[in-house]
PDB file of C-alpha atoms in Angstrom:
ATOM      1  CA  UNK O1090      75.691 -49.871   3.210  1.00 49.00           C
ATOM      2  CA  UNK O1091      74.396 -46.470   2.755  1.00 50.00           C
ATOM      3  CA  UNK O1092      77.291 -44.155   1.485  1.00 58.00           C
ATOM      4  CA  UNK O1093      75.799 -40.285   2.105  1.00 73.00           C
ATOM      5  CA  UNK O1094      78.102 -39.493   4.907  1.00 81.00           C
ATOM      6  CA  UNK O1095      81.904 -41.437   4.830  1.00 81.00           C
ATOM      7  CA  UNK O1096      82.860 -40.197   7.724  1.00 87.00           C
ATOM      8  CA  UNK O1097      79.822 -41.957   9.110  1.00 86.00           C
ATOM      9  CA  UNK O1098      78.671 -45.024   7.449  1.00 86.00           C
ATOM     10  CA  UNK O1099      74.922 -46.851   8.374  1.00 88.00           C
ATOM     11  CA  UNK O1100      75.486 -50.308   8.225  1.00 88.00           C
ATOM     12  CA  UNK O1101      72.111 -52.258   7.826  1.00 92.00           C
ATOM     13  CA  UNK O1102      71.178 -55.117  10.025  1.00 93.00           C
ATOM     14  CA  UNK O1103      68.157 -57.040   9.642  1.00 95.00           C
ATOM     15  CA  UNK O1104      66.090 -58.437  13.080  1.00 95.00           C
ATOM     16  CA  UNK O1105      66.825 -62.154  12.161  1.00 96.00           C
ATOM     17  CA  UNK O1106      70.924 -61.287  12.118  1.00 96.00           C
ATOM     18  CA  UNK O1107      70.618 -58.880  15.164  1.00 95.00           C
ATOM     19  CA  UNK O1108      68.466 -62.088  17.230  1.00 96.00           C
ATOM     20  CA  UNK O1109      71.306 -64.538  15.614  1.00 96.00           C
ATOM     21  CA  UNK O1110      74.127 -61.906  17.035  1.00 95.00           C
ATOM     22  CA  UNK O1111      72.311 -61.726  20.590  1.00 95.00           C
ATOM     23  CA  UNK O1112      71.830 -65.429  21.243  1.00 95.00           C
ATOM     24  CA  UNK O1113      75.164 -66.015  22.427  1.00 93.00           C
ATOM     25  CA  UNK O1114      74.989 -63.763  25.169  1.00 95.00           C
ATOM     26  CA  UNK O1115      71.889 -64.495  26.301  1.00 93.00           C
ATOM     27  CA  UNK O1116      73.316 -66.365  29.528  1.00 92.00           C
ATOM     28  CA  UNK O1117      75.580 -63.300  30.063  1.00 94.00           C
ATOM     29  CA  UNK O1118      76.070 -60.708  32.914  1.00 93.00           C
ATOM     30  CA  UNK O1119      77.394 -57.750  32.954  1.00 94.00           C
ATOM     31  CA  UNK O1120      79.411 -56.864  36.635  1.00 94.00           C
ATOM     32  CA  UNK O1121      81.444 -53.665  37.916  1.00 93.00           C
ATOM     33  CA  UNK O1122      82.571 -54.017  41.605  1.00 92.00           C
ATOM     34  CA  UNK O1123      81.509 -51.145  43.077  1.00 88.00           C
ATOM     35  CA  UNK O1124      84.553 -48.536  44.779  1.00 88.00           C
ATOM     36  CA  UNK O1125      87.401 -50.258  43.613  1.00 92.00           C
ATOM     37  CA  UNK O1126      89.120 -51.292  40.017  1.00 94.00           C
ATOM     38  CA  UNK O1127      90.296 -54.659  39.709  1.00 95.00           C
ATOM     39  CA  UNK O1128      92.137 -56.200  36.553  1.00 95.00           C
ATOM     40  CA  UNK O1129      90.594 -58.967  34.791  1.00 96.00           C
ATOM     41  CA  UNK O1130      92.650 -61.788  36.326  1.00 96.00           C
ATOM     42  CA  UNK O1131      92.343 -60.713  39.992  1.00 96.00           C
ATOM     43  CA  UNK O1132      88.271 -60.471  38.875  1.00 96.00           C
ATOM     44  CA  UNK O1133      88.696 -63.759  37.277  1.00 95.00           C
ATOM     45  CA  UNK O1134      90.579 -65.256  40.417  1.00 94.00           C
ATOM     46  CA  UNK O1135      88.004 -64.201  42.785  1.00 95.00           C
ATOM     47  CA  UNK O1136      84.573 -65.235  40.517  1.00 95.00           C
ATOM     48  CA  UNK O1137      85.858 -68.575  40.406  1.00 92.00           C
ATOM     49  CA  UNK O1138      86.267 -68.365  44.132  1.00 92.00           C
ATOM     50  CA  UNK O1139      82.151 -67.128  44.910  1.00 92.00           C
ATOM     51  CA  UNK O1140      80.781 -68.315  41.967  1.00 92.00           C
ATOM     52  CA  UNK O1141      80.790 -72.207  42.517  1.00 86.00           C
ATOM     53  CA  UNK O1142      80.023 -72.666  38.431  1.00 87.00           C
ATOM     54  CA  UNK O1143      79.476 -76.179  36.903  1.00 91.00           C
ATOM     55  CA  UNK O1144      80.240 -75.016  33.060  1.00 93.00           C
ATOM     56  CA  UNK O1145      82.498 -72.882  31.882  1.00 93.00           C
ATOM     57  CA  UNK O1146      83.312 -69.099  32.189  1.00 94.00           C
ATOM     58  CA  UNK O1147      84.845 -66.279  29.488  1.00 96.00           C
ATOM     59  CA  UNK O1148      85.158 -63.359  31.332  1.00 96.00           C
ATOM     60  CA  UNK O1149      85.946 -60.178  28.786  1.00 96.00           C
ATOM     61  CA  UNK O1150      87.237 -57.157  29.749  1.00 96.00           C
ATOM     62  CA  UNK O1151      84.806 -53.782  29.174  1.00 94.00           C
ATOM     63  CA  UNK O1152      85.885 -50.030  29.468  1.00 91.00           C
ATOM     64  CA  UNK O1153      84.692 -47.986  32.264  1.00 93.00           C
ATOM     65  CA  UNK O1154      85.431 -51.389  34.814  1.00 93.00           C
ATOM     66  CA  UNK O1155      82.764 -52.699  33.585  1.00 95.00           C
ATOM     67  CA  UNK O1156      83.536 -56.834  32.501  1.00 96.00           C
ATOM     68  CA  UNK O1157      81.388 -59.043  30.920  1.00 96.00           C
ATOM     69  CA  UNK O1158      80.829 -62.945  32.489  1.00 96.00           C
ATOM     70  CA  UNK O1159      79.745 -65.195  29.480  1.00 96.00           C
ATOM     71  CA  UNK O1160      78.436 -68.651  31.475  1.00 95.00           C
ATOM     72  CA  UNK O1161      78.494 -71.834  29.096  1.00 94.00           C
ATOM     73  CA  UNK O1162      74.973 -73.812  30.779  1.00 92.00           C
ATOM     74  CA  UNK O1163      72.034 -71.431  32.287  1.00 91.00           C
ATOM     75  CA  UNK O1164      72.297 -73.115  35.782  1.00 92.00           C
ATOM     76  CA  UNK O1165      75.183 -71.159  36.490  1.00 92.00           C
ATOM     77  CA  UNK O1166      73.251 -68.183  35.089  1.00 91.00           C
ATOM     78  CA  UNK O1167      70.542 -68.828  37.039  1.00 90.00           C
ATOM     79  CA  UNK O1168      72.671 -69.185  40.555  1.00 90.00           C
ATOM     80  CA  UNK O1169      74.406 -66.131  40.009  1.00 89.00           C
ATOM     81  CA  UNK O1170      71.067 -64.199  40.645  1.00 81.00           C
ATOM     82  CA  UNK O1171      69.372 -66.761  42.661  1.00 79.00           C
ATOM     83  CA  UNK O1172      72.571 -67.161  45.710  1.00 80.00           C
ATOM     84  CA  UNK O1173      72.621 -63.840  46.712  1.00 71.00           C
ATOM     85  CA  UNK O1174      74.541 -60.862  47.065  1.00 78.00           C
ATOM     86  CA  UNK O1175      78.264 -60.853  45.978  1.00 88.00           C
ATOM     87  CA  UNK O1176      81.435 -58.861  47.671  1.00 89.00           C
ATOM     88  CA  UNK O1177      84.773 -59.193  46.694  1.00 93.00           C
ATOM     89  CA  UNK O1178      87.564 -57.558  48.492  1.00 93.00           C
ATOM     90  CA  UNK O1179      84.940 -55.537  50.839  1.00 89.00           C
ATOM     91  CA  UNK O1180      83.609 -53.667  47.915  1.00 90.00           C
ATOM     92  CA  UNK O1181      79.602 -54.799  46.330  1.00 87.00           C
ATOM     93  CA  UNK O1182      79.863 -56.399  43.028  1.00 91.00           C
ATOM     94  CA  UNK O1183      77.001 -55.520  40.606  1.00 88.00           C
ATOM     95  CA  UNK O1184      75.645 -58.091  38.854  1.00 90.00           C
ATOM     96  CA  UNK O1185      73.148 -57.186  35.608  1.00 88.00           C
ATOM     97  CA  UNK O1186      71.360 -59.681  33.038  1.00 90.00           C
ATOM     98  CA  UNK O1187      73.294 -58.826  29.666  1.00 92.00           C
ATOM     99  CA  UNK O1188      71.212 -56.874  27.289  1.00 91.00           C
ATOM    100  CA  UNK O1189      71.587 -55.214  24.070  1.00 93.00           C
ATOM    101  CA  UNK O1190      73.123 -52.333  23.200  1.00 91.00           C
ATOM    102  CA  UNK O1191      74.741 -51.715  26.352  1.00 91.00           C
ATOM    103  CA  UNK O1192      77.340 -49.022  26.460  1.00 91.00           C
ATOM    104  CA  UNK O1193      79.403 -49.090  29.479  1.00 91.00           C
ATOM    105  CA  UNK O1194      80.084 -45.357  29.490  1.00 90.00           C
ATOM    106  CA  UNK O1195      76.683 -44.016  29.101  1.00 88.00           C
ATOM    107  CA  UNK O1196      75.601 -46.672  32.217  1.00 79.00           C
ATOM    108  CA  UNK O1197      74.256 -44.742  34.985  1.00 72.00           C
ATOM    109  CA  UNK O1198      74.322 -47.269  37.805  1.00 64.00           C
ATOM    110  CA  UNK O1199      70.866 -46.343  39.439  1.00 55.00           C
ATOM    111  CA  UNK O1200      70.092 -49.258  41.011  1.00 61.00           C
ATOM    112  CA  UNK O1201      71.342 -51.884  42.786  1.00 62.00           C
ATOM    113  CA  UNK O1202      70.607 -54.664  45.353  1.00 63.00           C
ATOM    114  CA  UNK O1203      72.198 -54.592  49.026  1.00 64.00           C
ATOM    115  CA  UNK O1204      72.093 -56.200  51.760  1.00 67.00           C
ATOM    116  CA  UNK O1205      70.305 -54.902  54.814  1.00 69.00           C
ATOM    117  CA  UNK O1206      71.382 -55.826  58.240  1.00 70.00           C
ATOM    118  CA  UNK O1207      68.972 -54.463  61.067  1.00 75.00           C
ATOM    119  CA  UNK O1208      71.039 -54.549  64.483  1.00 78.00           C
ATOM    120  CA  UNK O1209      68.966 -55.138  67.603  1.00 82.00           C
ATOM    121  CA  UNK O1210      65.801 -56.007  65.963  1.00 82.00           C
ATOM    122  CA  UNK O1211      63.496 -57.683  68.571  1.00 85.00           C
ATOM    123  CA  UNK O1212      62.558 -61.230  68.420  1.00 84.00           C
ATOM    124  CA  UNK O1213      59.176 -60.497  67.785  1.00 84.00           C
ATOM    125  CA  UNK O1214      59.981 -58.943  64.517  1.00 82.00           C
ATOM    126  CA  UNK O1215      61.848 -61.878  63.250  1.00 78.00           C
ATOM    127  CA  UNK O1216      58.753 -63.210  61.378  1.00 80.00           C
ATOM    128  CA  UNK O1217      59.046 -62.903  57.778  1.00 79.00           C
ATOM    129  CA  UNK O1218      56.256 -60.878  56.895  1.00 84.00           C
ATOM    130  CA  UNK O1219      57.096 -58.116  59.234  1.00 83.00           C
ATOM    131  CA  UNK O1220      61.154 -58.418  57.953  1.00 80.00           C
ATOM    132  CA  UNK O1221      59.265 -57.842  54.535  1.00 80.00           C
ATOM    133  CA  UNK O1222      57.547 -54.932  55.612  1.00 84.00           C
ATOM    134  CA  UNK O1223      60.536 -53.337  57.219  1.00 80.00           C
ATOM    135  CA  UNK O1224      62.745 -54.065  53.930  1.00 78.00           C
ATOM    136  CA  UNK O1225      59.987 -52.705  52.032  1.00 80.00           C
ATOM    137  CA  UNK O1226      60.076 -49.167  53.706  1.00 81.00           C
ATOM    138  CA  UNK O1227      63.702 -48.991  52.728  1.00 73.00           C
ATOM    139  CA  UNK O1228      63.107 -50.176  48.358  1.00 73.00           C
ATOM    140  CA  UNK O1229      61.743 -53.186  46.805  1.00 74.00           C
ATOM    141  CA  UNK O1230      62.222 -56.344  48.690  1.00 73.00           C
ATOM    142  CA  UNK O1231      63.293 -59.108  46.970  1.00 66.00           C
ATOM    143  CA  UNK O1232      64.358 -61.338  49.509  1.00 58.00           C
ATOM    144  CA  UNK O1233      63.635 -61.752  53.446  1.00 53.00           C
ATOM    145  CA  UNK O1234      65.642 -63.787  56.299  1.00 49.00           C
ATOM    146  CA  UNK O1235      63.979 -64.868  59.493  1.00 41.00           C
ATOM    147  CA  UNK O1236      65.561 -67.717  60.411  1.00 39.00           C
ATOM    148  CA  UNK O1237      65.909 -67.481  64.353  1.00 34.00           C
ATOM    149  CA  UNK O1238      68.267 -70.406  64.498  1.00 33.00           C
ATOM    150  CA  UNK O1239      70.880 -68.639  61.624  1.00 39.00           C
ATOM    151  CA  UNK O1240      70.366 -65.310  63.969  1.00 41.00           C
ATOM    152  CA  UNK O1241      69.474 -63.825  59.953  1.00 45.00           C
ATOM    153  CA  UNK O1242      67.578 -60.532  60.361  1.00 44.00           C
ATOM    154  CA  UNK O1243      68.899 -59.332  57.318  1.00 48.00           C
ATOM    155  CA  UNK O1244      66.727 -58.736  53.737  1.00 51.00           C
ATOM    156  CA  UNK O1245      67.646 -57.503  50.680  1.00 51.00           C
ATOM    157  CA  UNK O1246      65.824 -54.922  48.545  1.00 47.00           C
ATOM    158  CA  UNK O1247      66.640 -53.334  45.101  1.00 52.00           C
ATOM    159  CA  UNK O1248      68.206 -49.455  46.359  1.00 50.00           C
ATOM    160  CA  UNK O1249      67.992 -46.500  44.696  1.00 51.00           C
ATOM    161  CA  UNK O1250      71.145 -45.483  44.747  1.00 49.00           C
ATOM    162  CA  UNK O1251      70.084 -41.714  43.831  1.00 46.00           C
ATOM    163  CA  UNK O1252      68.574 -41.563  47.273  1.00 49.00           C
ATOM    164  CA  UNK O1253      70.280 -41.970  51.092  1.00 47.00           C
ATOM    165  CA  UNK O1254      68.903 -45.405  52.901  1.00 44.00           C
ATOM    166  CA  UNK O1255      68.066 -44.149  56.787  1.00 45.00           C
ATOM    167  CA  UNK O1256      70.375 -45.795  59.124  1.00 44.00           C
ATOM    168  CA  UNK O1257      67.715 -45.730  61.783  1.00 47.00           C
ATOM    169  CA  UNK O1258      64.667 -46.864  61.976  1.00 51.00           C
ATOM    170  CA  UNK O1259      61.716 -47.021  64.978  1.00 51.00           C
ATOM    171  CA  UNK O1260      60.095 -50.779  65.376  1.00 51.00           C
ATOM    172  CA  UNK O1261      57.182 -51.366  67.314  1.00 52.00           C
ATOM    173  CA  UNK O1262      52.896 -51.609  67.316  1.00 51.00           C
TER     174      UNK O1262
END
Protein backbone atom coordinates (compact mmCIF):
# COMPACT_ATOMS: atom_id res chain seq x y z
CA UNK A 1 0.00 0.00 0.00
CA UNK A 2 1.26 3.24 -1.18
CA UNK A 3 1.17 5.80 1.78
CA UNK A 4 1.61 9.51 -0.12
CA UNK A 5 -1.88 10.61 0.49
CA UNK A 6 -3.76 9.07 4.00
CA UNK A 7 -6.67 10.47 3.35
CA UNK A 8 -6.56 8.45 0.17
CA UNK A 9 -4.78 5.24 0.20
CA UNK A 10 -3.94 3.06 -3.38
CA UNK A 11 -4.33 -0.32 -2.55
CA UNK A 12 -2.52 -2.62 -5.16
CA UNK A 13 -4.21 -5.50 -6.81
CA UNK A 14 -2.58 -7.73 -9.12
CA UNK A 15 -4.71 -9.24 -12.47
CA UNK A 16 -4.52 -12.88 -11.10
CA UNK A 17 -6.37 -11.60 -7.56
CA UNK A 18 -8.72 -9.16 -9.48
CA UNK A 19 -9.74 -12.52 -12.10
CA UNK A 20 -9.85 -14.70 -8.65
CA UNK A 21 -12.25 -11.76 -7.07
CA UNK A 22 -14.49 -11.67 -10.38
CA UNK A 23 -15.10 -15.39 -10.83
CA UNK A 24 -17.77 -15.60 -8.44
CA UNK A 25 -19.93 -13.30 -10.08
CA UNK A 26 -19.50 -14.32 -13.28
CA UNK A 27 -23.14 -15.95 -13.43
CA UNK A 28 -24.47 -12.65 -11.95
CA UNK A 29 -27.01 -9.95 -13.09
CA UNK A 30 -27.46 -6.87 -12.18
CA UNK A 31 -31.58 -5.69 -12.25
CA UNK A 32 -33.44 -2.26 -11.34
CA UNK A 33 -37.24 -2.40 -12.09
CA UNK A 34 -37.82 0.39 -13.95
CA UNK A 35 -40.57 3.34 -12.31
CA UNK A 36 -41.02 1.89 -9.13
CA UNK A 37 -38.76 0.94 -5.82
CA UNK A 38 -39.29 -2.30 -4.38
CA UNK A 39 -37.51 -3.72 -1.14
CA UNK A 40 -35.43 -6.68 -1.43
CA UNK A 41 -37.96 -9.23 -0.15
CA UNK A 42 -40.95 -8.10 -2.26
CA UNK A 43 -38.02 -8.31 -5.30
CA UNK A 44 -37.06 -11.57 -3.91
CA UNK A 45 -40.81 -12.79 -3.66
CA UNK A 46 -41.59 -11.94 -7.13
CA UNK A 47 -38.05 -13.38 -8.96
CA UNK A 48 -38.80 -16.57 -7.52
CA UNK A 49 -42.25 -16.22 -8.97
CA UNK A 50 -40.88 -15.39 -13.04
CA UNK A 51 -37.74 -16.79 -12.73
CA UNK A 52 -38.51 -20.65 -12.68
CA UNK A 53 -34.59 -21.29 -11.36
CA UNK A 54 -33.25 -24.88 -10.83
CA UNK A 55 -30.16 -23.75 -8.41
CA UNK A 56 -30.04 -21.42 -6.04
CA UNK A 57 -30.42 -17.57 -5.76
CA UNK A 58 -28.58 -14.68 -3.35
CA UNK A 59 -30.13 -11.70 -4.18
CA UNK A 60 -28.05 -8.52 -2.52
CA UNK A 61 -29.29 -5.36 -2.08
CA UNK A 62 -27.38 -2.27 -4.19
CA UNK A 63 -27.88 1.58 -3.68
CA UNK A 64 -29.62 3.57 -6.22
CA UNK A 65 -32.45 0.33 -6.54
CA UNK A 66 -30.20 -1.28 -8.18
CA UNK A 67 -29.92 -5.34 -6.67
CA UNK A 68 -27.67 -7.80 -7.61
CA UNK A 69 -29.06 -11.70 -8.55
CA UNK A 70 -26.07 -14.13 -7.88
CA UNK A 71 -27.45 -17.64 -9.72
CA UNK A 72 -25.62 -20.87 -8.28
CA UNK A 73 -25.57 -23.15 -12.01
CA UNK A 74 -25.32 -21.04 -15.49
CA UNK A 75 -28.63 -22.60 -16.80
CA UNK A 76 -30.48 -20.34 -14.77
CA UNK A 77 -28.12 -17.61 -16.02
CA UNK A 78 -28.59 -18.48 -19.27
CA UNK A 79 -32.71 -18.52 -19.07
CA UNK A 80 -32.83 -15.32 -17.53
CA UNK A 81 -31.67 -13.73 -20.90
CA UNK A 82 -32.81 -16.40 -23.15
CA UNK A 83 -37.04 -16.38 -21.79
CA UNK A 84 -37.70 -13.05 -22.48
CA UNK A 85 -38.70 -9.88 -21.20
CA UNK A 86 -39.52 -9.52 -17.43
CA UNK A 87 -42.37 -7.17 -15.63
CA UNK A 88 -43.12 -7.19 -12.21
CA UNK A 89 -45.91 -5.23 -10.76
CA UNK A 90 -46.57 -3.42 -14.34
CA UNK A 91 -43.24 -1.78 -14.24
CA UNK A 92 -40.03 -3.36 -16.90
CA UNK A 93 -37.37 -5.01 -14.96
CA UNK A 94 -33.82 -4.49 -16.37
CA UNK A 95 -31.83 -7.23 -16.51
CA UNK A 96 -27.73 -6.67 -17.21
CA UNK A 97 -24.81 -9.41 -17.34
CA UNK A 98 -22.71 -8.45 -14.10
CA UNK A 99 -19.49 -6.78 -14.93
CA UNK A 100 -16.73 -5.18 -13.19
CA UNK A 101 -16.49 -2.18 -11.65
CA UNK A 102 -19.97 -1.32 -11.79
CA UNK A 103 -21.11 1.63 -9.78
CA UNK A 104 -24.74 1.85 -9.42
CA UNK A 105 -24.81 5.64 -9.12
CA UNK A 106 -22.75 6.61 -12.01
CA UNK A 107 -25.16 3.94 -14.25
CA UNK A 108 -26.81 5.80 -16.90
CA UNK A 109 -29.50 3.36 -18.00
CA UNK A 110 -29.22 3.98 -21.88
CA UNK A 111 -30.44 1.04 -23.08
CA UNK A 112 -32.78 -1.40 -22.64
CA UNK A 113 -34.89 -4.17 -24.30
CA UNK A 114 -38.86 -3.84 -24.68
CA UNK A 115 -41.32 -5.37 -25.96
CA UNK A 116 -43.06 -4.19 -29.09
CA UNK A 117 -46.64 -4.90 -29.72
CA UNK A 118 -47.87 -3.72 -33.29
CA UNK A 119 -51.86 -3.50 -33.11
CA UNK A 120 -53.65 -4.22 -36.38
CA UNK A 121 -50.77 -5.45 -38.29
CA UNK A 122 -52.08 -7.28 -41.42
CA UNK A 123 -51.76 -10.91 -41.90
CA UNK A 124 -49.55 -10.54 -44.60
CA UNK A 125 -46.95 -9.00 -42.45
CA UNK A 126 -46.94 -11.76 -39.99
CA UNK A 127 -43.92 -13.46 -41.69
CA UNK A 128 -40.88 -13.22 -39.73
CA UNK A 129 -38.64 -11.51 -41.90
CA UNK A 130 -40.89 -8.62 -42.50
CA UNK A 131 -41.71 -8.53 -38.32
CA UNK A 132 -37.78 -8.25 -38.37
CA UNK A 133 -37.70 -5.50 -40.62
CA UNK A 134 -40.41 -3.57 -38.90
CA UNK A 135 -38.63 -4.15 -35.33
CA UNK A 136 -35.55 -3.13 -36.94
CA UNK A 137 -36.81 0.44 -37.94
CA UNK A 138 -37.66 0.96 -34.31
CA UNK A 139 -33.63 -0.39 -32.64
CA UNK A 140 -31.84 -3.57 -32.86
CA UNK A 141 -33.95 -6.61 -33.10
CA UNK A 142 -33.15 -9.29 -31.12
CA UNK A 143 -36.04 -11.33 -31.24
CA UNK A 144 -39.18 -11.72 -33.73
CA UNK A 145 -42.79 -13.46 -33.19
CA UNK A 146 -44.87 -14.62 -36.09
CA UNK A 147 -46.64 -17.27 -34.93
CA UNK A 148 -50.24 -16.89 -36.53
CA UNK A 149 -51.70 -19.55 -34.32
CA UNK A 150 -50.29 -17.61 -30.79
CA UNK A 151 -51.87 -14.29 -32.62
CA UNK A 152 -47.81 -13.01 -31.59
CA UNK A 153 -47.03 -9.92 -33.70
CA UNK A 154 -44.90 -8.67 -31.17
CA UNK A 155 -40.69 -8.39 -31.40
CA UNK A 156 -38.36 -7.15 -29.22
CA UNK A 157 -35.43 -4.83 -29.99
CA UNK A 158 -32.68 -3.26 -27.75
CA UNK A 159 -34.25 0.79 -27.28
CA UNK A 160 -32.48 3.66 -26.90
CA UNK A 161 -33.95 5.00 -24.25
CA UNK A 162 -32.37 8.61 -25.03
CA UNK A 163 -34.66 8.70 -28.01
CA UNK A 164 -38.84 8.57 -28.32
CA UNK A 165 -40.03 5.06 -30.13
CA UNK A 166 -42.94 6.33 -32.82
CA UNK A 167 -46.21 4.99 -31.80
CA UNK A 168 -47.27 4.86 -35.40
CA UNK A 169 -46.08 3.42 -38.07
CA UNK A 170 -47.32 3.04 -42.08
CA UNK A 171 -47.17 -0.85 -43.40
CA UNK A 172 -47.53 -1.68 -46.83
CA UNK A 173 -45.51 -2.36 -50.55
Amino acid sequence: MDNEDPLCPIVHVSRKEFQRACKPWKSSVIVKLLGKRVGLRLLQLRLLKIWNHVGDMEIIDLEFDYFLVKFSISCDFDMVFQSGLWMILGHYLVVQKWQPHFIPREDELSRVSVWVHIPGLPMEYYYRDILWRIGNVLGKTMRGGGNVKDDNNEVVHDNDTTKDVREEGCFGP
